[in-house]
Amino acid sequence: MQRAIYPGSFDPVTNGHLDIIERGCKLFDEIIIGILVNPDKQPFFTVEERQEMLNDVIKSINHRQCTVRVDSFSGLLVNYAVAQQASVIVRGIRAISDYEYELQMALMNRRLEPGIETVFMMPAEIYSYVSSRLVKEVFHLGGDISGLVPPLVEKRMKEKLNQR
Ligand code: PNS
């Protein structure tokens, strides 16, 4: 039984994230999507909203081979992984520019908890430039984000903007 944590902010979840989850499902029996509760950041969506959206959108991806669960955590990622009895942390790497920071985190996490391995996965090339940060920027400036996030997420972003 191989359980992996896929941690992140997911503010909001993008098609790149979903692509990684689908790919991870071919490797692991269970993936727990761990949304970081970060009091220092001012997110677009609340953790509860992100959790709800993730629960909705994972229904549409192909993860028959494994179980996918959505959860949130605060504090050290490795402590959360141990508490969840997960042996792997999955991180998506889009370009070499991601690698430096991801390597630092992976090595720090290894130092903190040598029993947990970080596995880097590459999304499909069509998502290699997609990030939650850029999606939000383009959206707020009136650009087209269709195809970058699931339709439900785009809808929620529009609703959220109208509420403000
Ligand atoms: O989607 P993100 O924002 O790139 O995800 C970053 C995340 C959540 C993986 C990272 O910030 C994290 O693990 N935070 C938890 C606190 C922690 O363990 N910090 C030490 C990391 S070496």
XYZ file of N, CA and C in Angstrom, residues 11-150:
420
model
N -4.565 27.381 -5.162
C -5.391 28.605 -5.110
C -5.396 29.313 -6.465
N -6.107 28.788 -7.463
C -6.981 27.612 -7.436
C -6.279 26.410 -8.074
N -6.982 25.255 -8.024
C -6.484 24.067 -8.715
C -6.493 24.342 -10.221
N -5.423 23.941 -10.891
C -5.324 24.131 -12.350
C -5.386 22.772 -13.056
N -5.472 22.824 -14.372
C -5.448 21.573 -15.141
C -4.090 20.888 -15.023
N -3.056 21.668 -14.746
C -1.720 21.088 -14.528
C -1.714 20.226 -13.263
N -2.346 20.723 -12.193
C -2.456 19.922 -10.960
C -3.201 18.608 -11.244
N -4.295 18.720 -11.987
C -5.113 17.516 -12.252
C -4.331 16.501 -13.076
N -3.515 17.013 -13.998
C -2.680 16.142 -14.823
C -1.688 15.364 -13.939
N -1.123 16.045 -12.953
C -0.177 15.380 -12.037
C -0.915 14.319 -11.199
N -2.112 14.640 -10.766
C -2.879 13.674 -9.955
C -3.171 12.417 -10.782
N -3.584 12.637 -12.030
C -3.860 11.483 -12.907
C -2.614 10.620 -13.086
N -1.493 11.285 -13.319
C -0.239 10.539 -13.508
C 0.176 9.835 -12.219
N 0.004 10.536 -11.089
C 0.367 9.945 -9.797
C -0.445 8.696 -9.494
N -1.653 8.692 -9.995
C -2.536 7.540 -9.761
C -2.015 6.260 -10.402
N -1.154 6.418 -11.380
C -0.581 5.225 -12.013
C 0.530 4.637 -11.133
N 1.024 5.454 -10.192
C 2.158 5.019 -9.369
C 1.770 4.644 -7.940
N 0.720 5.307 -7.421
C 0.403 5.135 -5.999
C -1.016 4.586 -5.811
N -1.207 3.912 -4.661
C -2.533 3.363 -4.376
C -3.475 4.457 -3.882
N -2.890 5.411 -3.168
C -3.718 6.493 -2.632
C -2.961 7.817 -2.709
N -3.680 8.858 -3.119
C -3.075 10.198 -3.117
C -3.934 11.090 -2.232
N -3.282 11.715 -1.266
C -3.993 12.694 -0.438
C -3.560 14.075 -0.916
N -4.517 14.835 -1.400
C -4.220 16.202 -1.819
C -4.268 17.056 -0.556
N -3.114 17.578 -0.156
C -3.031 18.337 1.096
C -2.960 19.828 0.815
N -4.015 20.533 1.159
C -4.028 21.993 0.948
C -3.395 22.656 2.164
N -2.374 23.460 1.907
C -1.693 24.131 3.020
C -2.549 25.280 3.563
N -2.749 25.263 4.874
C -3.423 26.392 5.538
C -2.310 27.350 5.927
N -2.251 28.479 5.218
C -1.147 29.404 5.424
C -1.666 30.764 5.883
N -1.602 31.034 7.197
C -2.155 32.292 7.717
C -1.407 33.528 7.232
N -0.196 33.346 6.692
C 0.600 34.494 6.225
C 0.198 34.964 4.833
N -0.554 34.132 4.115
C -0.915 34.485 2.735
C -2.365 34.948 2.655
N -2.618 35.866 1.742
C -3.990 36.334 1.495
C -4.491 35.615 0.243
N -5.188 34.483 0.407
C -5.566 33.707 -0.777
C -6.785 34.273 -1.495
N -6.976 33.849 -2.739
C -8.171 34.239 -3.490
C -9.367 33.446 -2.964
N -9.172 32.132 -2.802
C -10.227 31.264 -2.275
C -9.859 30.816 -0.860
N -10.864 30.630 -0.007
C -10.604 30.097 1.325
C -10.211 28.618 1.191
N -9.642 28.075 2.241
C -9.249 26.652 2.209
C -10.489 25.786 1.961
N -11.596 26.152 2.600
C -12.833 25.372 2.440
C -13.301 25.411 0.985
N -13.229 26.586 0.361
C -13.641 26.700 -1.050
C -12.731 25.866 -1.948
N -11.432 25.922 -1.668
C -10.467 25.151 -2.480
C -10.707 23.653 -2.317
N -11.001 23.260 -1.068
C -11.250 21.839 -0.791
C -12.512 21.368 -1.535
N -13.535 22.202 -1.497
C -14.807 21.862 -2.162
C -14.601 21.744 -3.678
N -13.867 22.709 -4.252
C -13.621 22.675 -5.701
C -12.815 21.445 -6.091
N -11.786 21.147 -5.293
C -10.956 19.970 -5.602
C -11.800 18.705 -5.550
N -12.648 18.606 -4.516
C -13.511 17.420 -4.414
C -14.406 17.276 -5.630
N -14.849 18.408 -6.160
C -15.707 18.374 -7.356
C -14.915 17.983 -8.594
N -13.779 18.628 -8.806
C -13.076 18.431 -10.082
C -12.358 17.082 -10.179
N -12.000 16.488 -9.043
C -11.318 15.179 -9.161
C -12.276 14.089 -9.630
N -13.567 14.382 -9.554
C -14.552 13.395 -10.043
C -14.419 13.205 -11.552
N -13.934 14.267 -12.222
C -13.903 14.218 -13.688
C -12.587 13.660 -14.237
N -11.638 13.352 -13.361
C -10.368 12.838 -13.899
C -10.324 11.323 -13.783
N -9.387 10.764 -14.520
C -9.267 9.311 -14.543
C -8.378 8.849 -13.390
N -9.010 8.473 -12.277
C -8.196 7.958 -11.162
C -8.807 6.664 -10.632
N -9.241 5.841 -11.569
C -9.861 4.579 -11.151
C -8.875 3.656 -10.450
N -7.585 3.806 -10.846
C -6.603 2.875 -10.270
C -6.274 3.200 -8.812
N -6.592 4.419 -8.370
C -6.197 4.748 -6.996
C -7.275 5.586 -6.310
N -7.110 5.718 -4.997
C -8.047 6.530 -4.218
C -7.468 7.934 -4.117
N -8.309 8.941 -4.332
C -7.847 10.324 -4.177
C -8.701 10.982 -3.094
N -8.030 11.593 -2.131
C -8.716 12.230 -1.012
C -8.221 13.672 -0.904
N -9.107 14.583 -0.528
C -8.703 15.986 -0.368
C -8.741 16.335 1.113
N -7.671 16.988 1.571
C -7.562 17.316 2.987
C -6.819 18.649 3.103
N -6.715 19.180 4.305
C -5.907 20.382 4.501
C -4.974 20.139 5.680
N -3.899 20.916 5.718
C -2.955 20.756 6.829
C -2.292 22.082 7.139
N -1.765 22.172 8.373
C -0.951 23.331 8.726
C 0.320 22.804 9.386
N 1.315 23.637 9.485
C 2.581 23.200 10.081
C 3.456 22.500 9.068
N 4.387 21.708 9.578
C 5.365 21.057 8.696
C 4.717 19.960 7.852
N 5.039 19.988 6.576
C 4.521 18.990 5.648
C 4.916 17.568 6.056
N 6.173 17.409 6.473
C 6.624 16.044 6.813
C 5.858 15.495 8.027
N 5.523 16.369 8.977
C 4.747 15.908 10.142
C 3.364 15.445 9.702
N 2.811 16.185 8.754
C 1.496 15.809 8.220
C 1.594 14.469 7.487
N 2.657 14.323 6.689
C 2.835 13.076 5.923
C 2.964 11.873 6.868
N 3.733 12.057 7.939
C 3.905 10.961 8.915
C 2.555 10.639 9.566
N 1.831 11.687 9.960
C 0.529 11.472 10.606
C -0.438 10.723 9.684
N -0.284 10.954 8.384
C -1.162 10.294 7.403
C -0.595 8.933 6.961
N 0.526 8.555 7.535
C 1.220 7.312 7.162
C 1.524 7.261 5.663
N 1.937 8.404 5.143
C 2.324 8.473 3.724
C 3.840 8.364 3.639
N 4.319 7.688 2.614
C 5.773 7.508 2.483
C 6.349 8.363 1.357
N 5.470 9.039 0.616
C 5.919 9.804 -0.554
C 5.258 11.184 -0.571
N 6.051 12.174 -0.997
C 5.520 13.516 -1.281
C 5.649 13.697 -2.788
N 4.569 14.054 -3.439
C 4.599 14.288 -4.892
C 4.640 15.790 -5.143
N 5.564 16.201 -6.026
C 5.593 17.601 -6.453
C 5.714 17.637 -7.971
N 4.993 18.554 -8.575
C 5.070 18.718 -10.021
C 6.193 19.674 -10.372
N 6.958 19.326 -11.389
C 8.025 20.213 -11.872
C 7.728 20.552 -13.320
N 7.552 21.838 -13.602
C 7.192 22.243 -14.962
C 8.421 22.560 -15.795
N 9.326 23.285 -15.199
C 10.511 23.723 -15.959
C 11.704 23.666 -15.022
N 12.872 23.845 -15.588
C 14.093 23.752 -14.783
C 14.091 24.835 -13.696
N 13.392 25.945 -13.964
C 13.320 27.030 -12.976
C 12.615 26.582 -11.698
N 11.719 25.607 -11.790
C 11.051 25.092 -10.581
C 12.018 24.250 -9.751
N 12.988 23.666 -10.442
C 13.785 22.610 -9.832
C 14.578 23.064 -8.609
N 15.165 24.263 -8.696
C 16.034 24.714 -7.609
C 15.305 24.787 -6.270
N 14.155 25.438 -6.295
C 13.352 25.587 -5.085
C 12.823 24.223 -4.619
N 12.379 23.427 -5.588
C 11.826 22.116 -5.242
C 12.903 21.202 -4.657
N 14.109 21.312 -5.202
C 15.215 20.499 -4.689
C 15.523 20.884 -3.239
N 15.542 22.195 -2.985
C 15.786 22.687 -1.618
C 14.749 22.122 -0.655
N 13.502 22.215 -1.061
C 12.425 21.716 -0.188
C 12.546 20.208 0.026
N 12.807 19.488 -1.070
C 12.894 18.028 -0.982
C 14.030 17.614 -0.042
N 15.170 18.322 -0.151
C 16.308 17.950 0.692
C 16.064 18.337 2.152
N 15.404 19.478 2.349
C 15.067 19.875 3.721
C 14.080 18.873 4.327
N 13.097 18.484 3.537
C 12.122 17.505 4.030
C 12.797 16.165 4.319
N 13.785 15.818 3.509
C 14.503 14.547 3.734
C 15.308 14.604 5.038
N 15.895 15.797 5.264
C 16.658 15.970 6.507
C 15.731 15.836 7.719
N 14.541 16.441 7.590
C 13.596 16.403 8.707
C 13.013 15.014 8.910
N 12.811 14.309 7.805
C 12.135 13.005 7.868
C 12.699 12.077 6.789
N 13.816 11.403 7.110
C 14.495 10.601 6.083
C 13.640 9.467 5.513
N 12.606 9.094 6.213
C 11.771 7.969 5.740
C 10.812 8.357 4.626
N 10.732 9.632 4.320
C 9.788 10.072 3.281
C 10.549 10.501 2.027
N 10.148 9.950 0.902
C 10.789 10.304 -0.367
C 9.941 11.325 -1.123
N 10.606 12.273 -1.770
C 9.895 13.207 -2.654
C 10.013 12.688 -4.077
N 8.896 12.641 -4.766
C 8.895 12.211 -6.170
C 8.473 13.404 -7.022
N 9.334 13.795 -7.965
C 9.013 14.887 -8.887
C 8.331 14.307 -10.114
N 7.244 14.940 -10.521
C 6.553 14.469 -11.722
C 6.381 15.625 -12.701
N 6.429 15.298 -13.987
C 6.274 16.330 -15.020
C 4.864 16.305 -15.568
N 4.217 17.470 -15.615
C 2.903 17.501 -16.255
C 3.060 17.459 -17.775
N 1.962 17.288 -18.487
C 1.996 17.356 -19.956
C 2.562 18.717 -20.376
N 3.251 18.728 -21.514
C 3.903 19.973 -21.982
C 2.911 21.131 -22.096
N 1.653 20.817 -22.443
C 0.683 21.914 -22.627
C 0.409 22.667 -21.324
N 0.804 22.061 -20.199
C 0.608 22.748 -18.913
C 1.922 23.271 -18.338
N 2.981 23.225 -19.130
C 4.304 23.542 -18.584
C 4.443 25.018 -18.188
N 3.535 25.859 -18.639
C 3.623 27.275 -18.262
C 2.472 27.693 -17.344
N 1.657 26.714 -16.936
C 0.452 27.040 -16.144
C 0.759 27.019 -14.653
N 0.453 28.129 -13.987
C 0.570 28.171 -12.524
C -0.657 28.885 -11.974
N -0.995 28.591 -10.722
C -2.146 29.253 -10.090
C -1.930 30.767 -10.073
N -0.692 31.170 -9.820
C -0.387 32.605 -9.731
C -0.661 33.319 -11.053
N -0.183 32.729 -12.156
C -0.394 33.358 -13.472
C -1.859 33.324 -13.888
N -2.515 32.215 -13.558
C -3.947 32.106 -13.884
C -4.717 33.248 -13.218
N -4.401 33.495 -11.922
C -5.098 34.567 -11.197
C -4.777 35.936 -11.807
N -3.518 36.127 -12.162
C -3.115 37.421 -12.729
C -3.843 37.678 -14.047
N -3.810 36.680 -14.927
C -4.460 36.834 -16.243
C -5.962 37.063 -16.053
N -6.557 36.280 -15.145
C -7.996 36.400 -14.885
C -8.353 37.811 -14.392
N -7.589 38.304 -13.428
C -7.891 39.625 -12.860
C -7.695 40.748 -13.862
N -6.874 40.472 -14.883
C -6.659 41.502 -15.917
C -7.561 41.288 -17.128
N -8.505 40.377 -16.984
C -9.519 40.197 -18.031
C -9.131 39.244 -19.146
N -8.037 38.504 -18.973
C -7.604 37.557 -20.011
C -8.368 36.245 -19.948
N -8.230 35.478 -21.018
C -8.950 34.204 -21.150
C -8.177 33.089 -20.429
N -8.828 32.418 -19.481
C -8.143 31.333 -18.755
C -8.782 29.967 -19.049
N -9.667 29.936 -20.062
C -10.304 28.650 -20.364
C -9.243 27.666 -20.860
N -9.387 26.444 -20.432
C -8.406 25.416 -20.795
C -7.248 25.316 -19.813
N -7.106 26.338 -18.977
C -6.018 26.319 -17.988
C -6.497 25.787 -16.642
N -7.777 26.022 -16.373
C -8.402 25.509 -15.142
C -9.686 24.795 -15.542
N -10.200 23.889 -14.693
C -11.471 23.239 -15.035
C -12.584 24.294 -15.148
